[in-house]
Short mmCIF file of C-alpha atoms and ligand atoms in Angstrom, two decimals:
data_model
loop_
_atom_site.label_atom_id
_atom_site.label_comp_id
_atom_site.label_asym_id
_atom_site.label_seq_id
_atom_site.Cartn_x
_atom_site.Cartn_y
_atom_site.Cartn_z
CA MET A 1 17.46 24.96 1.41
CA PHE A 2 13.97 23.74 2.56
CA ASN A 3 12.32 23.81 5.45
CA ILE A 4 10.00 20.95 5.57
CA ASP A 5 7.72 21.06 8.58
CA ALA A 6 5.73 17.77 8.23
CA ILE A 7 5.14 14.66 6.36
CA HIS A 8 1.69 13.07 5.94
CA LEU A 9 1.76 9.67 4.90
CA ARG A 10 -2.07 7.85 3.82
CA GLU A 11 -2.88 4.47 2.42
CA ILE A 12 -5.38 5.05 -0.62
CA ASN A 13 -7.73 2.43 -1.89
CA LEU A 14 -8.63 2.42 -5.33
CA PRO A 15 -10.55 -0.35 -7.38
CA LEU A 16 -9.22 -0.64 -10.69
CA ALA A 17 -10.97 -0.14 -13.95
CA HIS A 18 -10.33 -3.35 -15.16
CA PRO A 19 -8.25 -6.15 -13.30
CA PHE A 20 -4.88 -6.49 -14.62
CA GLU A 21 -3.21 -9.84 -14.86
CA THR A 22 0.76 -10.54 -15.25
CA SER A 23 2.27 -14.13 -14.87
CA PHE A 24 3.26 -13.04 -11.13
CA GLY A 25 -0.37 -12.37 -10.27
CA LEU A 26 -3.97 -10.58 -10.24
CA THR A 27 -4.90 -7.10 -9.06
CA THR A 28 -8.48 -5.81 -8.83
CA SER A 29 -7.80 -3.37 -6.68
CA ARG A 30 -4.78 -0.74 -5.68
CA ARG A 31 -3.81 -0.09 -1.68
CA ILE A 32 -1.24 2.93 -2.22
CA LEU A 33 0.89 5.16 0.09
CA LEU A 34 1.11 8.45 -0.82
CA VAL A 35 3.28 11.11 0.88
CA GLU A 36 2.29 14.99 0.99
CA LEU A 37 5.12 17.44 2.82
CA GLU A 38 4.43 20.57 3.89
CA ALA A 39 7.26 23.37 3.42
CA ASP A 40 7.33 27.11 3.62
CA GLY A 41 3.59 26.62 2.75
CA LEU A 42 3.88 24.69 0.33
CA ARG A 43 2.51 21.29 -0.51
CA ALA A 44 4.77 18.57 -2.99
CA TRP A 45 3.70 14.95 -3.27
CA GLY A 46 4.80 11.61 -3.75
CA GLU A 47 3.80 7.80 -4.55
CA CYS A 48 5.04 4.80 -3.44
CA VAL A 49 4.63 2.08 -6.28
CA ALA A 50 5.02 -0.70 -3.80
CA GLY A 51 2.27 -3.44 -4.51
CA GLU A 52 -0.32 -5.02 -2.67
CA HIS A 53 2.49 -8.14 -2.08
CA PRO A 54 5.90 -8.92 -2.93
CA TYR A 55 5.59 -10.30 -6.13
CA PHE A 56 7.23 -7.78 -8.29
CA SER A 57 9.95 -6.95 -5.96
CA ASP A 58 10.54 -7.56 -2.07
CA GLU A 59 9.07 -4.13 -1.15
CA MET A 60 4.84 -3.88 -0.07
CA ILE A 61 2.84 -1.45 0.53
CA ASP A 62 2.92 -2.34 4.59
CA THR A 63 6.74 -2.49 4.28
CA ALA A 64 7.15 0.66 2.77
CA TRP A 65 4.99 2.32 5.05
CA ILE A 66 7.12 1.33 8.27
CA ILE A 67 10.60 2.40 6.58
CA THR A 68 8.99 5.72 5.90
CA GLU A 69 7.76 6.19 9.14
CA THR A 70 10.60 5.04 10.89
CA GLU A 71 13.82 5.70 9.09
CA LEU A 72 13.04 8.02 5.88
CA ALA A 73 10.92 10.93 6.76
CA PRO A 74 12.83 11.42 10.41
CA ARG A 75 15.83 11.80 7.89
CA LEU A 76 14.28 14.18 5.78
CA LEU A 77 12.51 16.29 9.11
CA ASP A 78 15.86 16.00 10.67
CA GLU A 79 18.27 17.35 8.09
CA GLU A 80 18.51 20.06 5.90
CA VAL A 81 17.34 18.99 2.47
CA ALA A 82 18.78 21.19 0.18
CA SER A 83 17.32 19.72 -3.40
CA GLY A 84 15.75 16.47 -4.73
CA GLY A 85 19.42 15.27 -5.52
CA SER A 86 20.79 15.62 -2.32
CA VAL A 87 18.04 13.18 -0.39
CA PRO A 88 19.84 10.10 -1.99
CA ALA A 89 22.87 11.44 0.50
CA LEU A 90 20.40 11.39 3.42
CA PHE A 91 18.97 7.90 2.70
CA LYS A 92 22.07 6.43 2.07
CA GLN A 93 22.38 4.31 5.56
CA VAL A 94 19.13 2.33 5.16
CA ARG A 95 19.66 -0.25 2.29
CA GLY A 96 17.21 -1.38 -0.16
CA HIS A 97 13.36 -0.33 0.14
CA ARG A 98 13.69 1.73 -3.22
CA MET A 99 10.20 2.27 -3.67
CA ALA A 100 9.76 4.08 -0.51
CA LYS A 101 12.65 6.10 -0.93
CA GLY A 102 11.44 6.88 -4.58
CA ALA A 103 8.19 8.20 -2.79
CA LEU A 104 10.12 10.85 -0.65
CA GLU A 105 12.51 11.82 -2.75
CA ASN A 106 10.20 12.59 -6.00
CA ALA A 107 8.03 14.72 -3.59
CA VAL A 108 11.31 17.10 -2.54
CA TRP A 109 11.91 17.40 -6.21
CA ASP A 110 8.36 18.35 -6.92
CA LEU A 111 8.90 21.02 -3.80
CA GLU A 112 11.76 22.12 -5.61
CA ALA A 113 10.25 22.72 -8.85
CA GLN A 114 7.61 24.57 -6.96
CA VAL A 115 9.34 26.90 -5.27
CA ALA A 116 11.76 27.65 -8.59
CA ARG A 117 8.26 28.02 -10.07
CA ILE A 118 9.49 26.07 -13.33
CA PRO A 119 8.17 22.30 -14.40
CA LEU A 120 8.99 19.47 -13.22
CA ALA A 121 10.27 18.60 -16.24
CA GLU A 122 12.45 21.08 -16.68
CA LEU A 123 13.79 20.41 -13.16
CA LEU A 124 15.03 16.72 -14.50
CA GLY A 125 15.98 18.38 -17.81
CA GLY A 126 13.79 16.82 -19.99
CA THR A 127 13.84 18.72 -23.48
CA ARG A 128 10.51 16.42 -24.88
CA GLU A 129 7.39 18.64 -25.46
CA VAL A 130 5.20 15.50 -25.90
CA ILE A 131 5.85 12.02 -25.19
CA PRO A 132 5.14 8.46 -27.11
CA CYS A 133 2.93 6.31 -25.52
CA GLY A 134 2.18 2.58 -25.85
CA VAL A 135 0.47 0.38 -23.57
CA SER A 136 0.59 -2.67 -21.39
CA ILE A 137 -2.14 -5.35 -21.61
CA GLY A 138 -2.48 -7.81 -18.93
CA ILE A 139 -3.42 -11.39 -20.10
CA GLN A 140 -6.76 -12.02 -20.39
CA PRO A 141 -9.51 -14.63 -19.98
CA THR A 142 -9.71 -15.31 -23.25
CA VAL A 143 -7.67 -14.90 -26.58
CA GLU A 144 -10.90 -13.14 -28.18
CA GLN A 145 -10.92 -10.55 -25.34
CA LEU A 146 -6.89 -9.94 -26.06
CA MET A 147 -7.69 -9.20 -29.20
CA GLU A 148 -10.94 -6.86 -28.69
CA LYS A 149 -8.17 -4.80 -26.12
CA ILE A 150 -5.44 -4.71 -28.74
CA GLU A 151 -8.34 -3.16 -31.28
CA THR A 152 -9.29 -0.68 -28.82
CA GLU A 153 -6.13 0.57 -27.82
CA LEU A 154 -5.08 0.99 -31.13
CA ASP A 155 -7.87 2.84 -32.03
CA ALA A 156 -7.11 4.95 -29.09
CA GLY A 157 -3.62 6.09 -31.00
CA TYR A 158 -1.11 4.10 -28.81
CA GLN A 159 2.22 3.28 -30.85
CA ARG A 160 3.02 0.25 -28.63
CA ILE A 161 1.19 -2.66 -28.08
CA LYS A 162 3.28 -4.60 -24.79
CA LEU A 163 1.51 -8.22 -24.12
CA LYS A 164 2.03 -9.56 -20.79
CA CYS A 165 2.77 -13.47 -21.54
CA LYS A 166 4.11 -16.31 -19.34
CA PRO A 167 4.23 -20.19 -20.70
CA ASP A 168 0.44 -20.94 -22.19
CA TRP A 169 -0.38 -17.56 -22.93
CA ASP A 170 2.72 -16.99 -25.63
CA ASN A 171 3.37 -18.43 -28.99
CA ARG A 172 -0.50 -18.63 -29.56
CA ILE A 173 -1.42 -15.14 -29.17
CA PHE A 174 1.77 -13.80 -30.50
CA GLU A 175 0.49 -15.54 -33.89
CA LYS A 176 -3.00 -14.61 -33.70
CA VAL A 177 -1.83 -10.98 -32.61
CA ARG A 178 0.39 -10.93 -35.89
CA SER A 179 -1.20 -12.07 -38.23
CA ARG A 180 -3.89 -9.75 -37.93
CA TRP A 181 -1.69 -6.56 -37.51
CA PRO A 182 1.66 -7.48 -39.02
CA ASP A 183 3.23 -4.09 -38.70
CA ILE A 184 2.48 -2.52 -35.58
CA LEU A 185 5.28 -1.85 -32.67
CA LEU A 186 4.76 -5.05 -30.73
CA SER A 187 6.90 -6.33 -27.35
CA CYS A 188 5.90 -8.91 -24.57
CA ASP A 189 6.96 -8.93 -20.82
CA ALA A 190 7.16 -12.36 -18.98
CA ASN A 191 8.28 -10.97 -15.87
CA SER A 192 10.48 -13.56 -14.89
CA ALA A 193 8.16 -16.22 -16.00
CA TYR A 194 11.01 -18.28 -17.92
CA ARG A 195 13.80 -20.62 -17.25
CA LEU A 196 16.68 -22.10 -18.75
CA LYS A 197 14.64 -24.85 -20.16
CA ASP A 198 12.71 -22.83 -21.63
CA PHE A 199 15.18 -21.13 -24.14
CA ASP A 200 14.53 -23.17 -27.09
CA HIS A 201 10.96 -22.14 -26.63
CA ILE A 202 11.89 -18.11 -26.67
CA ALA A 203 14.00 -18.71 -29.55
CA THR A 204 11.24 -19.52 -31.54
CA TRP A 205 9.58 -15.70 -30.86
CA ASP A 206 12.48 -14.12 -33.59
CA GLU A 207 9.59 -15.06 -35.89
CA PHE A 208 7.37 -12.93 -34.42
CA ARG A 209 9.38 -9.74 -34.93
CA LEU A 210 8.65 -8.42 -31.70
CA LEU A 211 10.48 -5.18 -30.32
CA MET A 212 11.40 -6.42 -27.23
CA ILE A 213 11.04 -9.26 -25.03
CA GLU A 214 10.86 -8.05 -21.18
CA GLN A 215 12.46 -9.67 -18.29
CA PRO A 216 12.09 -12.85 -19.85
CA LEU A 217 14.47 -14.76 -16.92
CA TRP A 218 14.93 -14.38 -13.05
CA TYR A 219 14.12 -10.82 -11.43
CA ASP A 220 18.05 -10.64 -9.98
CA ASP A 221 19.60 -11.80 -13.29
CA PHE A 222 22.05 -10.47 -15.62
CA TYR A 223 24.20 -13.78 -16.33
CA PHE A 224 21.62 -15.82 -17.50
CA HIS A 225 19.33 -13.01 -20.00
CA SER A 226 23.20 -12.19 -21.60
CA MET A 227 23.38 -16.17 -22.54
CA LEU A 228 19.91 -15.85 -24.04
CA GLN A 229 20.75 -12.63 -25.39
CA LYS A 230 23.12 -14.34 -27.20
CA ARG A 231 20.55 -17.35 -28.59
CA ILE A 232 17.88 -14.95 -29.99
CA ALA A 233 17.79 -12.30 -32.88
CA THR A 234 15.19 -9.96 -30.79
CA SER A 235 16.34 -7.55 -28.10
CA ILE A 236 16.11 -8.06 -24.36
CA CYS A 237 14.89 -5.67 -22.30
CA LEU A 238 15.37 -5.70 -18.29
CA ASP A 239 12.70 -4.48 -16.08
CA GLU A 240 13.31 -5.55 -12.49
CA SER A 241 16.93 -6.69 -12.81
CA ILE A 242 17.85 -3.08 -12.99
CA ARG A 243 18.09 -1.30 -9.49
CA ASN A 244 20.77 1.35 -10.22
CA ARG A 245 23.32 3.12 -12.25
CA ARG A 246 25.57 0.48 -11.69
CA ASP A 247 23.64 -2.59 -12.45
CA ALA A 248 22.36 -0.67 -15.65
CA LEU A 249 26.43 -0.66 -16.84
CA ALA A 250 26.64 -4.20 -15.95
CA ALA A 251 23.79 -5.43 -17.78
CA ILE A 252 24.96 -3.27 -20.62
CA ASP A 253 28.88 -4.77 -20.36
CA MET A 254 27.49 -7.99 -20.33
CA ALA A 255 25.31 -7.33 -22.79
CA SER A 256 22.47 -9.18 -21.00
CA CYS A 257 19.84 -6.53 -22.61
CA LYS A 258 20.05 -3.78 -25.64
CA ILE A 259 17.02 -1.95 -24.09
CA ILE A 260 15.85 -0.57 -20.36
CA ASN A 261 12.92 0.23 -18.93
CA ILE A 262 13.42 3.02 -16.31
CA LYS A 263 10.90 2.60 -13.55
CA VAL A 264 11.40 5.76 -10.75
CA GLY A 265 10.04 3.79 -8.06
CA ARG A 266 11.97 0.33 -8.43
CA VAL A 267 15.99 2.64 -8.67
CA GLY A 268 14.62 4.44 -5.64
CA GLY A 269 13.62 7.75 -7.10
CA PHE A 270 14.71 10.56 -10.05
CA SER A 271 18.21 11.15 -9.11
CA GLU A 272 19.41 7.15 -9.72
CA ALA A 273 16.40 7.21 -12.99
CA ILE A 274 18.40 10.00 -14.38
CA ALA A 275 21.80 8.40 -13.46
CA VAL A 276 20.61 5.37 -15.35
CA HIS A 277 19.16 6.94 -18.34
CA ASN A 278 22.53 8.87 -18.65
CA VAL A 279 24.90 5.75 -18.37
CA ALA A 280 22.49 4.46 -20.87
CA ALA A 281 22.65 7.46 -23.38
CA GLU A 282 26.41 7.51 -23.34
CA ARG A 283 26.20 3.61 -24.60
CA GLY A 284 23.60 3.96 -27.10
CA ILE A 285 21.19 2.02 -25.34
CA PRO A 286 17.73 3.02 -25.82
CA VAL A 287 15.19 3.36 -22.41
CA TRP A 288 11.47 3.68 -22.31
CA CYS A 289 9.47 4.47 -18.49
CA GLY A 290 7.63 1.96 -17.39
CA GLY A 291 4.50 2.08 -15.26
CA MET A 292 3.36 0.54 -11.89
CA LEU A 293 -0.53 0.94 -12.19
CA GLU A 294 0.46 4.45 -10.74
CA THR A 295 -2.27 7.07 -9.79
CA GLY A 296 -2.14 10.55 -11.23
CA ILE A 297 0.63 11.30 -8.91
CA GLY A 298 3.16 8.81 -9.75
CA ARG A 299 1.77 9.16 -13.21
CA ALA A 300 2.34 13.04 -13.81
CA HIS A 301 5.99 11.91 -12.52
CA ASN A 302 6.32 9.22 -14.93
CA ILE A 303 5.29 12.14 -17.47
CA ALA A 304 8.08 14.48 -16.35
CA LEU A 305 10.83 11.44 -16.76
CA SER A 306 9.67 10.82 -19.85
CA SER A 307 10.53 14.53 -21.12
CA LEU A 308 14.55 13.42 -20.98
CA PRO A 309 16.13 12.67 -24.34
CA ASN A 310 16.96 8.87 -24.01
CA PHE A 311 13.34 8.06 -23.59
CA SER A 312 13.53 7.41 -27.67
CA LEU A 313 10.69 4.52 -27.05
CA PRO A 314 7.08 4.03 -26.34
CA GLY A 315 6.78 4.09 -22.37
CA ASP A 316 3.89 2.44 -20.33
CA VAL A 317 3.05 5.90 -19.60
CA SER A 318 -1.48 5.90 -20.78
CA ALA A 319 -4.20 7.91 -20.01
CA SER A 320 -5.58 8.02 -16.62
CA LYS A 321 -8.69 6.26 -17.77
CA ARG A 322 -7.24 2.95 -18.66
CA TYR A 323 -6.70 2.63 -14.90
CA TRP A 324 -9.21 4.47 -12.93
CA VAL A 325 -12.81 5.48 -13.38
CA HIS A 326 -11.92 8.85 -11.38
CA ASP A 327 -8.02 9.80 -11.17
CA ILE A 328 -6.99 11.99 -8.11
CA ILE A 329 -5.03 14.90 -9.89
CA GLU A 330 -7.26 17.37 -11.98
CA PRO A 331 -7.22 17.15 -15.25
CA GLU A 332 -6.70 13.31 -15.62
CA VAL A 333 -3.52 12.67 -17.89
CA THR A 334 -4.75 12.18 -21.39
CA VAL A 335 -3.42 10.77 -25.05
CA SER A 336 -4.02 12.67 -28.08
CA PRO A 337 -5.43 10.30 -31.37
CA ASN A 338 -1.59 10.16 -32.44
CA GLY A 339 -0.92 8.27 -29.41
CA GLU A 340 1.03 11.20 -27.11
CA ILE A 341 1.05 12.96 -23.94
CA THR A 342 1.71 16.74 -23.62
CA VAL A 343 4.35 17.82 -21.09
CA PRO A 344 2.53 20.22 -18.91
CA ALA A 345 4.00 23.60 -18.91
CA GLY A 346 2.62 24.62 -15.71
CA ILE A 347 4.81 24.59 -12.87
CA GLY A 348 5.53 21.70 -10.93
CA SER A 349 4.10 18.30 -11.80
CA GLY A 350 1.50 20.56 -14.10
CA TYR A 351 -1.34 18.53 -12.55
CA ALA A 352 -3.42 19.70 -9.66
CA ILE A 353 -4.13 17.39 -6.72
CA ASP A 354 -7.95 16.28 -5.84
CA LYS A 355 -7.76 16.69 -1.92
CA LYS A 356 -10.93 16.11 -1.54
CA ARG A 357 -11.06 12.75 -3.19
CA ILE A 358 -7.63 11.60 -1.58
CA GLU A 359 -9.88 12.42 1.81
CA GLU A 360 -12.41 10.22 0.60
CA LEU A 361 -10.54 7.32 -0.45
CA THR A 362 -7.76 7.64 2.65
CA VAL A 363 -8.13 4.39 5.07
CA ARG A 364 -4.99 5.37 6.91
CA ARG A 365 -3.09 8.22 7.78
CA GLN A 366 0.08 9.50 10.05
CA THR A 367 1.58 12.73 10.37
CA LEU A 368 5.59 13.26 11.02
CA ARG A 369 6.68 17.11 12.73
CA ALA A 370 9.49 18.40 12.57
CA ARG A 371 11.40 18.98 15.99
CA ALA A 372 11.33 22.39 16.89
CA ARG A 373 13.70 24.63 14.81
CA VAL A 374 16.34 26.83 15.85
CA THR A 375 15.95 30.00 14.08
CA ALA A 376 19.25 31.92 14.08
O1 LIG B 401 6.81 -5.61 -15.58
O2 LIG B 401 6.09 -3.66 -15.98
C1 LIG B 401 5.70 -4.35 -15.20
C2 LIG B 401 2.59 -3.63 -14.06
C3 LIG B 401 2.45 -3.79 -12.51
C4 LIG B 401 3.91 -4.70 -12.00
C5 LIG B 401 4.49 -4.21 -13.15
C6 LIG B 401 4.91 -4.19 -14.65
C7 LIG B 401 3.68 -3.43 -14.98
C8 LIG B 401 2.83 -3.29 -15.60
C9 LIG B 401 1.70 -2.27 -16.47
O3 LIG B 401 3.30 -3.35 -17.35
C10 LIG B 401 2.68 -0.73 -16.81
C11 LIG B 401 1.40 -0.07 -16.50
O4 LIG B 401 0.69 0.29 -17.37
O5 LIG B 401 1.30 0.86 -15.76
MG1 LIG B 402 7.94 -5.28 -16.97
#
């Protein structure tokens, strides 16, 4: 049993090293909710991946803050917490708000690994010592800039290039990229930018031999993705629509996708991420770890999760320096020249928190404390 004495919420503001554009909008700077648990003399951290606006999902940092403050943190402080895996049961009454739940649950797993004095990856059931890495490249102002970015990332060793796409930023760029790099692992991510009228158009992408097409249709859809999957040879990968294990099962049974992107925040924490991983593994569906422009805290958690056996495709977990001039962990996340990240062997996440830098970046904070406990 852990005695969680206090939960500190804080918002940090951090400009991205490079703006990131998707079909749903442009991000130049992040507002990030971090949670810090204080328990038995230890400190454990979690990062909430909710964005600045409810554009990727219906959560945003401000809704995550209020739900954490009023509903979730009190449940952790008032109840006995046995393990990371016991947190979903404490949060069950609260519907949705998975990114808010995930930040706290992941911090409890981090705490559990520290108490057990083992790596978080080991606690989660990880088996890989290194994880294969890809990059997600946002929509660029010009095709020339896109080609330069791809060249830089391939030179850095990344094993897979994912292109953000949307109508008018699709066939034109796929053609250019494929004619220059015929053999690289290439995929695209539409973040729900296409509709039923686009099926014939999407079918023309088969000639580009993409590894997958990520979330082409509605963010909450399985049925029309299964219709589209019947029409095309290229694998569909679902991101936004997979909220939990049951969604993964439905999507696999309906043949809505052949690959699943797991984002630990999108599914509400490590417990559900492991459940999605396992159900996909049982059915022969490969998974990979998605990213949400995380700082080192969320990035370290993604690395630990990616060490599970069915994370067999390169993920969107890449080096800190692609996002931040200075990350908030020590050392920063680095990628080897062959495009791999070494899973840390140290206790907990394996990275140290740069508390001084976090203090400098903090624009809002709040501390919630446990009521005085009656000790037997
Ligand atoms: O759909 O995978 C996505 C970033 C923000 C929101 C949604 C997505 C993304 C990315 C970037 O593709 C992943 C990363 O490098 O962190
Ligand atoms: Mg995606």
